[in-house]
Structure formats: structure tokens, C-alpha cells
PDB file of C-alpha atoms and ligand atoms in Angstrom:
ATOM      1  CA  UNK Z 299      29.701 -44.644 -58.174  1.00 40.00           C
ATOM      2  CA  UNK Z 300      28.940 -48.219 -58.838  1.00 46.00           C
ATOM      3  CA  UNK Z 301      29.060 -48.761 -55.042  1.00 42.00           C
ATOM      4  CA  UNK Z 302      26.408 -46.031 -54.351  1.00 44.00           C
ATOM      5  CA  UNK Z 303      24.067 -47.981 -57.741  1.00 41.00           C
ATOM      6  CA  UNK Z 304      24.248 -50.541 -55.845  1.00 41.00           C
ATOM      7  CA  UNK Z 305      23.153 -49.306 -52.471  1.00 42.00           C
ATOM      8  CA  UNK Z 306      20.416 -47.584 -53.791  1.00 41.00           C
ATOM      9  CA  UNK Z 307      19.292 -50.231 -55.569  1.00 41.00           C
ATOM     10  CA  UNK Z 308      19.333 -52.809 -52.331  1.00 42.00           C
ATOM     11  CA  UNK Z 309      17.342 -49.888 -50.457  1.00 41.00           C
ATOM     12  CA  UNK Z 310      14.867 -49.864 -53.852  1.00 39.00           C
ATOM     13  CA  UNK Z 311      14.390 -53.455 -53.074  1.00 41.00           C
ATOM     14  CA  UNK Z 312      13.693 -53.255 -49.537  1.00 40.00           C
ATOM     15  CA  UNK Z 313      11.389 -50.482 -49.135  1.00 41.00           C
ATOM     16  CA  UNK Z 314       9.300 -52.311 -51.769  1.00 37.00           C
ATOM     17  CA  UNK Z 315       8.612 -54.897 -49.032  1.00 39.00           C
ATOM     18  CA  UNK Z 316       7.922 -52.047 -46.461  1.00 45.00           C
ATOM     19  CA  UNK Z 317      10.583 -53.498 -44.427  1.00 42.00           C
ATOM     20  CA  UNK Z 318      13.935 -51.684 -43.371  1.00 53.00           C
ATOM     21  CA  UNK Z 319      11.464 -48.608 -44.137  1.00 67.00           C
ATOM     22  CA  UNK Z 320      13.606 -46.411 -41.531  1.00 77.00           C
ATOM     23  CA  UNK Z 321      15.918 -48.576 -39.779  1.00 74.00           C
ATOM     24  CA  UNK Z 322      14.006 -51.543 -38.866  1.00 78.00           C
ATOM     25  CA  UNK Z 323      14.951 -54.799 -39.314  1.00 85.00           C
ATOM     26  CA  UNK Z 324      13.201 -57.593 -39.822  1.00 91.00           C
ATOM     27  CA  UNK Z 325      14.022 -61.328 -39.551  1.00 95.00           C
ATOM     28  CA  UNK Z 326      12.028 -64.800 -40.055  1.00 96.00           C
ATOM     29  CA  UNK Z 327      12.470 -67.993 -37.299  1.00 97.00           C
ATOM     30  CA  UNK Z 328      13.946 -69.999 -39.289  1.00 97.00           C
ATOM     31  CA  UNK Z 329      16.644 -66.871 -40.293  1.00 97.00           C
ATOM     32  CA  UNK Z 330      17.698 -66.328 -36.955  1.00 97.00           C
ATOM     33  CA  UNK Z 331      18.038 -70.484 -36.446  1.00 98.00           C
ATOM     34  CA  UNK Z 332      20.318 -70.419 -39.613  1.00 97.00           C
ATOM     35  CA  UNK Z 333      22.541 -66.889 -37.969  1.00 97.00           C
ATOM     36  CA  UNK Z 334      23.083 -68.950 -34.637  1.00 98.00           C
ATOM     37  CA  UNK Z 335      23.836 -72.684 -36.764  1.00 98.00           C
ATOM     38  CA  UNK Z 336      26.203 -70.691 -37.985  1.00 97.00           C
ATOM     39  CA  UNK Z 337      27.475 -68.928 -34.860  1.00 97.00           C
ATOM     40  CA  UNK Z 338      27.675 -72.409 -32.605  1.00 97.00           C
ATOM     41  CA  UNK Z 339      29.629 -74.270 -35.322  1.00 97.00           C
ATOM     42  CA  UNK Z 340      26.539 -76.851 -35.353  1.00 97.00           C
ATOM     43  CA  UNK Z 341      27.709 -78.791 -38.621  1.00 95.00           C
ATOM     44  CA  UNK Z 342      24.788 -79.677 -41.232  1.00 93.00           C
ATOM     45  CA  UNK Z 343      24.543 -83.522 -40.197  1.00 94.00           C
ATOM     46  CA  UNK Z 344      23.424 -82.317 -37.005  1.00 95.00           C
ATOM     47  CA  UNK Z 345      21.322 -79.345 -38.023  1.00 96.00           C
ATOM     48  CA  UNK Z 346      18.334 -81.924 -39.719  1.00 96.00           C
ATOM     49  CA  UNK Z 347      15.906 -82.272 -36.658  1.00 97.00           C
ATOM     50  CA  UNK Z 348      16.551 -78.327 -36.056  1.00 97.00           C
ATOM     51  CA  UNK Z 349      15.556 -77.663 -39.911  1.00 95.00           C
ATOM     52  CA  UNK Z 350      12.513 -79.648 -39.255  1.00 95.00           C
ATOM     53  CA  UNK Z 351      11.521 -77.978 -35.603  1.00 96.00           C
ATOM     54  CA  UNK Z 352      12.369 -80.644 -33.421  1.00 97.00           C
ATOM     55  CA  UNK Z 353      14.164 -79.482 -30.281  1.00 97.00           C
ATOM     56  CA  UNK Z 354      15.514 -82.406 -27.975  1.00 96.00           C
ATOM     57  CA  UNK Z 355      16.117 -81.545 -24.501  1.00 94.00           C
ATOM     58  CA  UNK Z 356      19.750 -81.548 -24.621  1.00 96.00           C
ATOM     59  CA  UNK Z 357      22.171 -79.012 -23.903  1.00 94.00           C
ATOM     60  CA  UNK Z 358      23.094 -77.641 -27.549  1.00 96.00           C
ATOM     61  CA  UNK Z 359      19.434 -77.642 -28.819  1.00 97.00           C
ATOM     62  CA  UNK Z 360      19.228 -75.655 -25.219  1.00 96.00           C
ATOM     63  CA  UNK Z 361      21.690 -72.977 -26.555  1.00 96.00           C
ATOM     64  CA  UNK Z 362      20.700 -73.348 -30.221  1.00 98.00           C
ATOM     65  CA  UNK Z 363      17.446 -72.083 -28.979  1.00 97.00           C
ATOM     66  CA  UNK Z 364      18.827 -69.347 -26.572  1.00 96.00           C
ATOM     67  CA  UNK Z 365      20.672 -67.753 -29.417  1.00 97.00           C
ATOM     68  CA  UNK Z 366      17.599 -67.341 -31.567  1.00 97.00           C
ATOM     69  CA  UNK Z 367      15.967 -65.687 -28.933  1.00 96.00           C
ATOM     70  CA  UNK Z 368      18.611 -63.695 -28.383  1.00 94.00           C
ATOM     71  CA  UNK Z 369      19.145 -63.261 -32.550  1.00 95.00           C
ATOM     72  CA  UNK Z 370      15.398 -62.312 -33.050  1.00 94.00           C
ATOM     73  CA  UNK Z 371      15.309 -59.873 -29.370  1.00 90.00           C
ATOM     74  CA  UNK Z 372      12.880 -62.141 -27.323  1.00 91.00           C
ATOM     75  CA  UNK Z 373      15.378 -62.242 -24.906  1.00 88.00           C
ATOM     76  CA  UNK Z 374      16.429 -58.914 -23.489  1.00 80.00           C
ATOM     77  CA  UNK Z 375      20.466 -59.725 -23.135  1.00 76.00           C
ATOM     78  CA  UNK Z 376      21.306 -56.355 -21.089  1.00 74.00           C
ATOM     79  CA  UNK Z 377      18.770 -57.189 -18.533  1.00 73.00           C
ATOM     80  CA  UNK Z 378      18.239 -60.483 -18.535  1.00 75.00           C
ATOM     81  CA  UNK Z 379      14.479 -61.215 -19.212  1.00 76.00           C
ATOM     82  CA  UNK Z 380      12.770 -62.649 -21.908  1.00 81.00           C
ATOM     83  CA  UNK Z 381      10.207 -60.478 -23.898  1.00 84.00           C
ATOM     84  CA  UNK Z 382       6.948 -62.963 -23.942  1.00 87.00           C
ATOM     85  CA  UNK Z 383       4.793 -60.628 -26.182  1.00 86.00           C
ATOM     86  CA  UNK Z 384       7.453 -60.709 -28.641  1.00 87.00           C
ATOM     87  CA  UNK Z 385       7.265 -64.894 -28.607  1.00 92.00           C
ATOM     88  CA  UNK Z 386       4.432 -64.787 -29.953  1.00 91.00           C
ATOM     89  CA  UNK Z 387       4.723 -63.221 -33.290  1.00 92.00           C
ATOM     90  CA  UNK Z 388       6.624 -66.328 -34.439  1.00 96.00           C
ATOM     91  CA  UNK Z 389       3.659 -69.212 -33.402  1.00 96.00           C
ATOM     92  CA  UNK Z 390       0.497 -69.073 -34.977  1.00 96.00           C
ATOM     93  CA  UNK Z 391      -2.685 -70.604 -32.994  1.00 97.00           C
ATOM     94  CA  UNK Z 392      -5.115 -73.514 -34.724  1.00 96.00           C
ATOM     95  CA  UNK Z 393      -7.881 -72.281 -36.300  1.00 95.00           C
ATOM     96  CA  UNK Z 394     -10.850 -72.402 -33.824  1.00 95.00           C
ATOM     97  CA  UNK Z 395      -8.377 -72.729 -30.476  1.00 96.00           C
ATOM     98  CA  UNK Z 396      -9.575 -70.566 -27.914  1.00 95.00           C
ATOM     99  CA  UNK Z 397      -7.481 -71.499 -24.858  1.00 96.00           C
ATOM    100  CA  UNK Z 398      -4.329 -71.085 -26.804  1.00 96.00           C
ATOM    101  CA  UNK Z 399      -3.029 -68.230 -24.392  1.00 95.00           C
ATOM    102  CA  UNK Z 400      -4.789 -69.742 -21.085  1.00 95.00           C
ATOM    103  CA  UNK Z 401      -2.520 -72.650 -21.756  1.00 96.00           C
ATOM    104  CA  UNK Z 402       0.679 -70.947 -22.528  1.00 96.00           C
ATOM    105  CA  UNK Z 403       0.145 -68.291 -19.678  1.00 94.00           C
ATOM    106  CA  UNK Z 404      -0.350 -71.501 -17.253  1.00 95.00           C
ATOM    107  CA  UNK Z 405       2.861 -72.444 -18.606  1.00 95.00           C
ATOM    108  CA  UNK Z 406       4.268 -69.738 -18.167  1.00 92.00           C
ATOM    109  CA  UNK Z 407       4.144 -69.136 -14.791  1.00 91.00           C
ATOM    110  CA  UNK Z 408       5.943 -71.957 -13.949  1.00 90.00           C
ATOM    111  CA  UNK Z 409       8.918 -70.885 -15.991  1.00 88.00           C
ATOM    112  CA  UNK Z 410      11.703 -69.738 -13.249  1.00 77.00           C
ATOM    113  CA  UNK Z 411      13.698 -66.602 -14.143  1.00 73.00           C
ATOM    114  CA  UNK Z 412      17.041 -66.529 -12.442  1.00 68.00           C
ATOM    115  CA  UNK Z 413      17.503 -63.713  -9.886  1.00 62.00           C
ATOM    116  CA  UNK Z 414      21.299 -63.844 -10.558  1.00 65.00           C
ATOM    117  CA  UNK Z 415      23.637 -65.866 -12.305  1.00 64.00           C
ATOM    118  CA  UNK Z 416      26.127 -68.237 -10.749  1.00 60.00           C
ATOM    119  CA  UNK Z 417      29.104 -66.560 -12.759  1.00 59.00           C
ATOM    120  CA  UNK Z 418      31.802 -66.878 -10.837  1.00 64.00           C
ATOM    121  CA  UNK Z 419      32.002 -70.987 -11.306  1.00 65.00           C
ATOM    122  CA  UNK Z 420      31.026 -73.637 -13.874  1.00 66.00           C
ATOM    123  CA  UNK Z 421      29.460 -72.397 -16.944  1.00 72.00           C
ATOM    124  CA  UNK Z 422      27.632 -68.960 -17.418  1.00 75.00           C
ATOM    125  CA  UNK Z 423      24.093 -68.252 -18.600  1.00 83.00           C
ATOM    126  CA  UNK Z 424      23.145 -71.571 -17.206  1.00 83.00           C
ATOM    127  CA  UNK Z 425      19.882 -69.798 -15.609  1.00 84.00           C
ATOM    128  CA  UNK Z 426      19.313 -67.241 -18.744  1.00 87.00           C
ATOM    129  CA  UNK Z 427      19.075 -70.756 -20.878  1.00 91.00           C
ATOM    130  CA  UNK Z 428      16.997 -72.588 -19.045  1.00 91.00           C
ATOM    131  CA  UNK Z 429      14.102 -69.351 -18.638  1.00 89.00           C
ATOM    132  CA  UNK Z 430      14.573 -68.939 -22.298  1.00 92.00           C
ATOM    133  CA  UNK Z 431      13.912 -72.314 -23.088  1.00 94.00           C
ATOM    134  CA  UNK Z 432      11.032 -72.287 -21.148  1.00 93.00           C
ATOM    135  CA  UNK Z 433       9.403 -69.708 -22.444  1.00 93.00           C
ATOM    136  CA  UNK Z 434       9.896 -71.812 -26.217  1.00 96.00           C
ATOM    137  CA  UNK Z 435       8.315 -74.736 -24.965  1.00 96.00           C
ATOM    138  CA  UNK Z 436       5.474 -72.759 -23.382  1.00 96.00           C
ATOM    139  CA  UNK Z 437       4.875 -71.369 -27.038  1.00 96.00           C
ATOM    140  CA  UNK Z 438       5.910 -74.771 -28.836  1.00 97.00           C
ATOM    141  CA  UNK Z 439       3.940 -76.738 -27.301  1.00 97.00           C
ATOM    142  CA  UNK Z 440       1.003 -74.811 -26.111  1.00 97.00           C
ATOM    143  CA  UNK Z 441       0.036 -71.354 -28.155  1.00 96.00           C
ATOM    144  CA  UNK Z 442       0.440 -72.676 -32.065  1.00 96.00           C
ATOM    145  CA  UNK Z 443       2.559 -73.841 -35.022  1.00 95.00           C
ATOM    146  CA  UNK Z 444       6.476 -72.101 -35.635  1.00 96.00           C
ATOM    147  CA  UNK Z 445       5.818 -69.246 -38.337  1.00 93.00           C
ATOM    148  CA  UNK Z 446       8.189 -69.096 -41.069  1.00 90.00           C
ATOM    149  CA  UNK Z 447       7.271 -65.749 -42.133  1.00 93.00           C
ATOM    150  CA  UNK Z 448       9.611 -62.721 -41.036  1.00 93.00           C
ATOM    151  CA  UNK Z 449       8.711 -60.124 -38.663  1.00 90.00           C
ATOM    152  CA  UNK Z 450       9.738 -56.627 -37.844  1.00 86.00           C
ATOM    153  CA  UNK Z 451      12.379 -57.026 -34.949  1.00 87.00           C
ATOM    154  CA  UNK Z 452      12.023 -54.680 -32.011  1.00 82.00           C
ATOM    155  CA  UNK Z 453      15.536 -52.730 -31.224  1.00 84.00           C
ATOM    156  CA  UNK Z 454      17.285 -54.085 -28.014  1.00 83.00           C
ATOM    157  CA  UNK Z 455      17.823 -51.667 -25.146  1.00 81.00           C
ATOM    158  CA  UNK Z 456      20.968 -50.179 -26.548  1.00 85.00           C
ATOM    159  CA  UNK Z 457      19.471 -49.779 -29.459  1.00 87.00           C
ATOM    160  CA  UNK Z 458      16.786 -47.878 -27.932  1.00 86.00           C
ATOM    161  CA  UNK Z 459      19.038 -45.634 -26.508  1.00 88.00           C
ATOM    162  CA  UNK Z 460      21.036 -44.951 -29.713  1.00 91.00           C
ATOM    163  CA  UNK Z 461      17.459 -44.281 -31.544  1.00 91.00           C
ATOM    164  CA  UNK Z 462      16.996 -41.650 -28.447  1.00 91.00           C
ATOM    165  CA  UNK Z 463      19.868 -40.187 -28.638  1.00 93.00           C
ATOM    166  CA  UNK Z 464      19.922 -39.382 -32.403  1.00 94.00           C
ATOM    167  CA  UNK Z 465      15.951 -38.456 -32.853  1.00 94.00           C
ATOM    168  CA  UNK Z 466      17.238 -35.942 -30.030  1.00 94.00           C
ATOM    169  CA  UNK Z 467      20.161 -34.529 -32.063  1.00 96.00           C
ATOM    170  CA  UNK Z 468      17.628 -34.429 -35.119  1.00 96.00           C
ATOM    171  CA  UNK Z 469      14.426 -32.216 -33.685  1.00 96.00           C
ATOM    172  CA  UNK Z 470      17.262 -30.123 -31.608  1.00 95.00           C
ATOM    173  CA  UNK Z 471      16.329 -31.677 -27.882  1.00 94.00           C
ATOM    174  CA  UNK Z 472      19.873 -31.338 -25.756  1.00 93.00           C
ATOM    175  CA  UNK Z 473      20.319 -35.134 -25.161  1.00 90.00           C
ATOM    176  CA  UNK Z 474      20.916 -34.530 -21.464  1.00 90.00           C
ATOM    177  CA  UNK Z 475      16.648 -34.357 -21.680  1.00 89.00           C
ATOM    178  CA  UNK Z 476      17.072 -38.022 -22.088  1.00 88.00           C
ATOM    179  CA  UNK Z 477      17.817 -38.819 -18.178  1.00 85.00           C
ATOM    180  CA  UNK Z 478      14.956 -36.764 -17.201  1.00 78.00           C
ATOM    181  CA  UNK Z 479      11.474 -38.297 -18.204  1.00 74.00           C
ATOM    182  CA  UNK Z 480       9.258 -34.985 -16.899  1.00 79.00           C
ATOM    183  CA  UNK Z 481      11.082 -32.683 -18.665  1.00 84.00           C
ATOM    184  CA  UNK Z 482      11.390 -33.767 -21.771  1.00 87.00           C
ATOM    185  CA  UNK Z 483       7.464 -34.991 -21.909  1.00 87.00           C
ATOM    186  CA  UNK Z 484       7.100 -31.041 -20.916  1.00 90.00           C
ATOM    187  CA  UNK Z 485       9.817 -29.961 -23.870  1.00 92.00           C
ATOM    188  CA  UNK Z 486       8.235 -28.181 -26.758  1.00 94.00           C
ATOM    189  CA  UNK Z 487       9.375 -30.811 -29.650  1.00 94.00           C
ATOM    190  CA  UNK Z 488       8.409 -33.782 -27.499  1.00 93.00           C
ATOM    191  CA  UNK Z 489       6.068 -34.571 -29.961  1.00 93.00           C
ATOM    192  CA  UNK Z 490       8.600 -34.169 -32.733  1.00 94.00           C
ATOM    193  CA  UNK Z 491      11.048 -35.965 -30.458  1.00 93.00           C
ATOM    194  CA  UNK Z 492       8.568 -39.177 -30.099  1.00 90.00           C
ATOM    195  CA  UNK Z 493       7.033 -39.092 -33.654  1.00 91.00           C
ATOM    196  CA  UNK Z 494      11.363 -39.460 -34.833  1.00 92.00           C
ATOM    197  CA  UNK Z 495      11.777 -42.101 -32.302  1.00 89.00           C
ATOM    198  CA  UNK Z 496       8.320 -44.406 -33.560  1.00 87.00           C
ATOM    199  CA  UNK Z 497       9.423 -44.566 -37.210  1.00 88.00           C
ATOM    200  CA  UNK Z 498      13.116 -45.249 -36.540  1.00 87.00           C
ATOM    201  CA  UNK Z 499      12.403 -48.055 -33.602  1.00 85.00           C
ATOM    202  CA  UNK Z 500       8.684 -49.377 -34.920  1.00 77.00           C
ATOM    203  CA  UNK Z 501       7.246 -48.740 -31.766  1.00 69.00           C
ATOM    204  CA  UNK Z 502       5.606 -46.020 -29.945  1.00 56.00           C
ATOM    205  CA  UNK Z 503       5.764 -47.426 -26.565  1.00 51.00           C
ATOM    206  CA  UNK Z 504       9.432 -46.175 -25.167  1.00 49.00           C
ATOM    207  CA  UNK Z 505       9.061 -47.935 -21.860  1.00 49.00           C
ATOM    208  CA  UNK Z 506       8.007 -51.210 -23.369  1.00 45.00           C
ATOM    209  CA  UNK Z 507       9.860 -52.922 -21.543  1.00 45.00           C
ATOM    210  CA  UNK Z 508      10.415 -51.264 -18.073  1.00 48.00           C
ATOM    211  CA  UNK Z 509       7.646 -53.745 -16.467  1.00 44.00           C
ATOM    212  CA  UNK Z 510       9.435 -56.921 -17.597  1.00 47.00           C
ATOM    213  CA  UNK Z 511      12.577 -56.073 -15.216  1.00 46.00           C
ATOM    214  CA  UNK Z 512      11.778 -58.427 -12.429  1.00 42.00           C
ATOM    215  CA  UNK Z 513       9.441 -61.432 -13.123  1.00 46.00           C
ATOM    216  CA  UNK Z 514       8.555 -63.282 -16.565  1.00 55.00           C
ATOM    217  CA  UNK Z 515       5.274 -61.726 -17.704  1.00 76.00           C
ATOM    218  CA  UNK Z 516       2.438 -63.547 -19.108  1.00 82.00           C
ATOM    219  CA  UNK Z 517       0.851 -63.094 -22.384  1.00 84.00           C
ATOM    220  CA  UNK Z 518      -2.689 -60.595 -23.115  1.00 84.00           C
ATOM    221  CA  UNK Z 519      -5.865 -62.262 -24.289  1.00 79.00           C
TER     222      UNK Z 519
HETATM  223  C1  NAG I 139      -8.699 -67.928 -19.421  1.00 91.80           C
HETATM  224  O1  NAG I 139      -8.099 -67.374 -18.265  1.00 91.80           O
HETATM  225  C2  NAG I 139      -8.748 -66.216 -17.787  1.00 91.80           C
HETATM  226  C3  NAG I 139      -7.922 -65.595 -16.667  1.00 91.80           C
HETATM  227  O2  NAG I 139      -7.010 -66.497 -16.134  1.00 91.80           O
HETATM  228  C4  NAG I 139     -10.144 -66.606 -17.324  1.00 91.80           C
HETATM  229  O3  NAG I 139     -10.832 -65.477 -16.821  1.00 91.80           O
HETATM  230  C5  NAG I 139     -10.906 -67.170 -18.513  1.00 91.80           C
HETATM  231  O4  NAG I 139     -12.179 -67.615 -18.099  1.00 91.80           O
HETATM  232  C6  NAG I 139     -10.136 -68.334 -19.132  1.00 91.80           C
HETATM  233  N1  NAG I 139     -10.797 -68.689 -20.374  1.00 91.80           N
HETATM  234  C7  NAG I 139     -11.296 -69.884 -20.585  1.00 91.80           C
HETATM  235  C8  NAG I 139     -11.979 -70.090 -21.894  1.00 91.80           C
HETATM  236  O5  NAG I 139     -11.216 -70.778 -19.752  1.00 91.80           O
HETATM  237  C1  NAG I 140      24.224 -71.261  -7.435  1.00 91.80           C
HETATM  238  O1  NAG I 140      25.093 -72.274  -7.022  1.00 91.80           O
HETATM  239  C2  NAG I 140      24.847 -72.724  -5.691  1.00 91.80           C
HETATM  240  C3  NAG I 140      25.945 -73.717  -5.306  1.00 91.80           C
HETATM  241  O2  NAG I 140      26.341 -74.487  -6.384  1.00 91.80           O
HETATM  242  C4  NAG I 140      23.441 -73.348  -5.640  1.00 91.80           C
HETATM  243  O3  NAG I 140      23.154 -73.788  -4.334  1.00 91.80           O
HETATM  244  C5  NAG I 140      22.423 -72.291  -6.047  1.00 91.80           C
HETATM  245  O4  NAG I 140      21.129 -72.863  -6.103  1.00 91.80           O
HETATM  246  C6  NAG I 140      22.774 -71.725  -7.420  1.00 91.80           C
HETATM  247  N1  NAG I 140      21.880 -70.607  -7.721  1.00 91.80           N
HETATM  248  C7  NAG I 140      21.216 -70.515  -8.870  1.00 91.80           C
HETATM  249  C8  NAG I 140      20.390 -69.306  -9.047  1.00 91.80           C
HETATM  250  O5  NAG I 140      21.289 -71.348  -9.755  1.00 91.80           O
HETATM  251  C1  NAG I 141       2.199 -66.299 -40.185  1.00 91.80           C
HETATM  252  O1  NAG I 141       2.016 -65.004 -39.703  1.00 91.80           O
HETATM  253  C2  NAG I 141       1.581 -64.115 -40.707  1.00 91.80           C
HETATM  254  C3  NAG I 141       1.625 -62.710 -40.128  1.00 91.80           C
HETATM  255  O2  NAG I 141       1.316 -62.672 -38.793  1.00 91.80           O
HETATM  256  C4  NAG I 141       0.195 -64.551 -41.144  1.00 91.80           C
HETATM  257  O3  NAG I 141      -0.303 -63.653 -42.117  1.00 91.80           O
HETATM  258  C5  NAG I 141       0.294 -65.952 -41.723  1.00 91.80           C
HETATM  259  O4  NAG I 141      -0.977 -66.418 -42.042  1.00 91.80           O
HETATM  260  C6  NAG I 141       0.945 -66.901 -40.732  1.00 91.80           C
HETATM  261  N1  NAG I 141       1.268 -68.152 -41.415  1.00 91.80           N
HETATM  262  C7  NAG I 141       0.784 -69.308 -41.020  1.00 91.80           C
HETATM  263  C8  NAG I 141       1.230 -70.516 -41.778  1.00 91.80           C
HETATM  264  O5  NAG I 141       0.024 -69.419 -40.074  1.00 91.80           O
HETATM  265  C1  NAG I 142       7.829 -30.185 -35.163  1.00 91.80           C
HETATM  266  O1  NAG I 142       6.648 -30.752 -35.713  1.00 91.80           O
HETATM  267  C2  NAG I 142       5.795 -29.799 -36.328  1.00 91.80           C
HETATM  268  C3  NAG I 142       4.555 -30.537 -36.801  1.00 91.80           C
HETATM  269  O2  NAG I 142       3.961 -31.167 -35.713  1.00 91.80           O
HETATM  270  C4  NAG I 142       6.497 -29.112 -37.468  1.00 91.80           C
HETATM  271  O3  NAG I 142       5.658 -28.117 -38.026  1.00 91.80           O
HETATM  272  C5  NAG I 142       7.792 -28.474 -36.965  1.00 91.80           C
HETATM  273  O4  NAG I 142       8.525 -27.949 -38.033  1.00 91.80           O
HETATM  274  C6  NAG I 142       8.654 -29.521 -36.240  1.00 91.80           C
HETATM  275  N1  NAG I 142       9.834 -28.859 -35.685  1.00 91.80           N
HETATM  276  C7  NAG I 142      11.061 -29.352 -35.810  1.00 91.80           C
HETATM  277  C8  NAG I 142      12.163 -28.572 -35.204  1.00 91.80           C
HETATM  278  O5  NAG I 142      11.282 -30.417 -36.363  1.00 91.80           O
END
């Protein structure tokens, strides 16, 4: 009883903000830097320049950065790309700067994506850091300030495909619909079906991310 007060009255306070409204979460830059101190044992006397935004070169600030991309979904883990429309919820341009994305998309073009990792020896993600890092200093130092406020986080791949798989099982959908795209555009409830999926993932787009599979895309105007 007290258990279920208490859960209701954490949900009270969160649909208040609009956030969590179905199942979205949301999460702030400076959140997702505190998760991954946290997960890479970076001790507080180290953690000052971080708290303030500075980001050496060096190869924990290079994985410090890696994991909030990873934390806050700019960087697609199960397929290996960063997300570059996400980035840029988290800078915020100058007043009155107008080349803000012709500079960042300049940079961005030179960032490399690895094709495939070197796995097998020396240390793993070596490639996967340095494109992610990349991207950051294209946005760091080209598109605008960090923004401290919190934004809805989009769900990750597998995420996706849970959100699928259960907005199937509520309109009534069989799930093996999923696999094939024609036939479940042509299904009766498709509408239903896509209507579930857009409030429980925040997006309407359910291919979002099929043209980032290959080559780091630049940002819209
Ligand atoms: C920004 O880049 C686009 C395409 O690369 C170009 O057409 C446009 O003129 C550029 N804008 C400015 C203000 O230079
Ligand atoms: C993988 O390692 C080999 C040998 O160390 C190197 O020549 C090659 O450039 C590496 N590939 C990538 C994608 O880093
Ligand atoms: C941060 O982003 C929010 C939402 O996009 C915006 O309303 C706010 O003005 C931005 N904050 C700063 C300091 O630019
Ligand atoms: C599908 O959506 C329509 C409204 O567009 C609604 O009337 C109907 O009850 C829904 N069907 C199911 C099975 O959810």
C-alpha cells in the first residue's frame, strides 16, 4: 500500500513536467556526464574541468565523452553510428549566428566513421570513440554553447523494437506483421498500430534512423 502511495505519487510528479508522459525519458547533459563519472570510476578531484565543460584531448575525457553519448542515445551502440540530429538538442547557437550549421556540417564531414572495429587486438571501440568525439567537437566548438536543460531521449534500437512489439500486442496486430513493412502499412489498425507506437517512443518517424547506417550524416538548415 505505502509502496503503490508512493509510486503514484512519483508518476503525479512527473507528468506535471510533461515528461515520462508514456514511457519517455528524459535526461539533461550534464545528467548523463554525472551517470558515466559514475560508471568510469572518475574520482571528484578529477571530475572539476568536466563540471565546468572543458574536455582535454586525452584518452579518459575521450571515453568520458563516448559514454554520454552513448547515456543520452546520440550514439546508436547496436549499429555503430552516431545520431547528429540528436547532438544538437544539447548546444544552443549565439544569438544572431547564421553559419552555425555551415560550420559544424563542414566539420562534420571530416569526422571518419569506422567501417569495422579492430576487435580482435588492443583495445575495443577505439574507432566508435574517436567518431563520437568528433562529432562533440564539431558541436563544441562550432554550432553553440552546452545546454543544461533536459531533453526527451529518443529510445535506442532495441527499444524501438520492444515499443513495436508491445503497441502490436495492444491494437491486436500478430507481431509477425513487424518483419514485413507492406503489410502491416496495408493492416487495418496500422493507424492504431503507429498512433500507440508515437506516444510510447516520442517520435513518429519509425525508420529514423535507417539512413544513418553507413556514413555520418550532416545536420538540416
Ligand atoms: C551554407 O551551406 C549551404 C550548402 O552547403 C549553402 O547553400 C549556403 O549558401 C551556405 N550559407 C551561407 C550563409 O554561407
Ligand atoms: C586495424 O589495425 C591494422 C593493423 O594494426 C591497421 O593497419 C588498420 O588501419 C586498422 N583499421 C582501423 C579501421 O583502425
Ligand atoms: C536550452 O534549450 C531550451 C530548449 O531547447 C531553450 O528553451 C533554452 O533557452 C536553452 N537555454 C540556453 C541557455 O540557451
Ligand atoms: C482504432 O482507432 C480507432 C480510431 O481511429 C478507434 O475507433 C478503434 O476503436 C481503434 N481500434 C482498436 C482495436 O484499438
Amino acid at each position: 500500500m505505502h509502496l503503490r502511495l508512493l509510486l503514484c505519487g512519483v508518476c503525479c510528479l512527473l507528468t506535471v513536467g510533461g515528461a515520462l508522459k508514456h514511457h519517455i525519458l528524459t535526461k539533461s547533459w550534464d545528467e548523463a556526464q554525472s551517470d558515466c563519472l559514475e560508471y568510469l570510476r572518475i574520482e571528484s578531484s578529477r571530475a572539476k574541468p568536466y563540471i565546468s565543460h572543458q574536455y582535454e584531448d586525452d584518452q579518459t575525457t575521450k571515453e568520458l565523452l563516448f559514454c554520454i553519448l552513448l547515456n543520452l542515445r546520440v550514439y546508436q551502440a547496436t549499429q555503430n553510428v552516431p545520431r547528429v540530429e540528436l547532438m544538437r538538442q544539447f548546444f544552443t547557437p549565439d544569438a544572431g549566428d547564421t553559419m552555425h550549421v555551415n560550420r559544424t556540417n563542414e566539420c562534420l564531414r571530416r569526422v571518419q566513421i569506422p567501417l569495422k572495429e579492430n576487435s580482435s587486438c588492443g583495445k575495443p571501440y577505439l574507432g566508435a570513440i574517436e567518431s563520437a568525439n568528433g562529432m562533440f567537437r564539431c558541436f563544441y566548438y562550432y554550432y553553440g554553447n552546452l545546454n543544461r536543460s533536459a531533453v526527451e531521449l529518443l529510445p535506442t534500437m532495441l527499444e524501438r523494437q520492444q515499443i513495436q512489439q508491445e503497441c502490436a500486442k495492444i491494437v491486436g496486430i500478430p507481431e509477425g506483421l513487424l518483419r514485413c513493412g507492406s503489410h502491416l502499412k496495408n493492416h487495418p489498425l496500422y493507424s492504431n498500430f503507429s498512433h500507440c507506437v508515437m506516444l510510447r517512443s516520442g517520435s513518429s518517424t519509425m525508420a529514423l534512423d535507417e539512413n544513418l547506417r553507413n556514413s555520418l550524416n550532416v545536420i538540416k538548415a
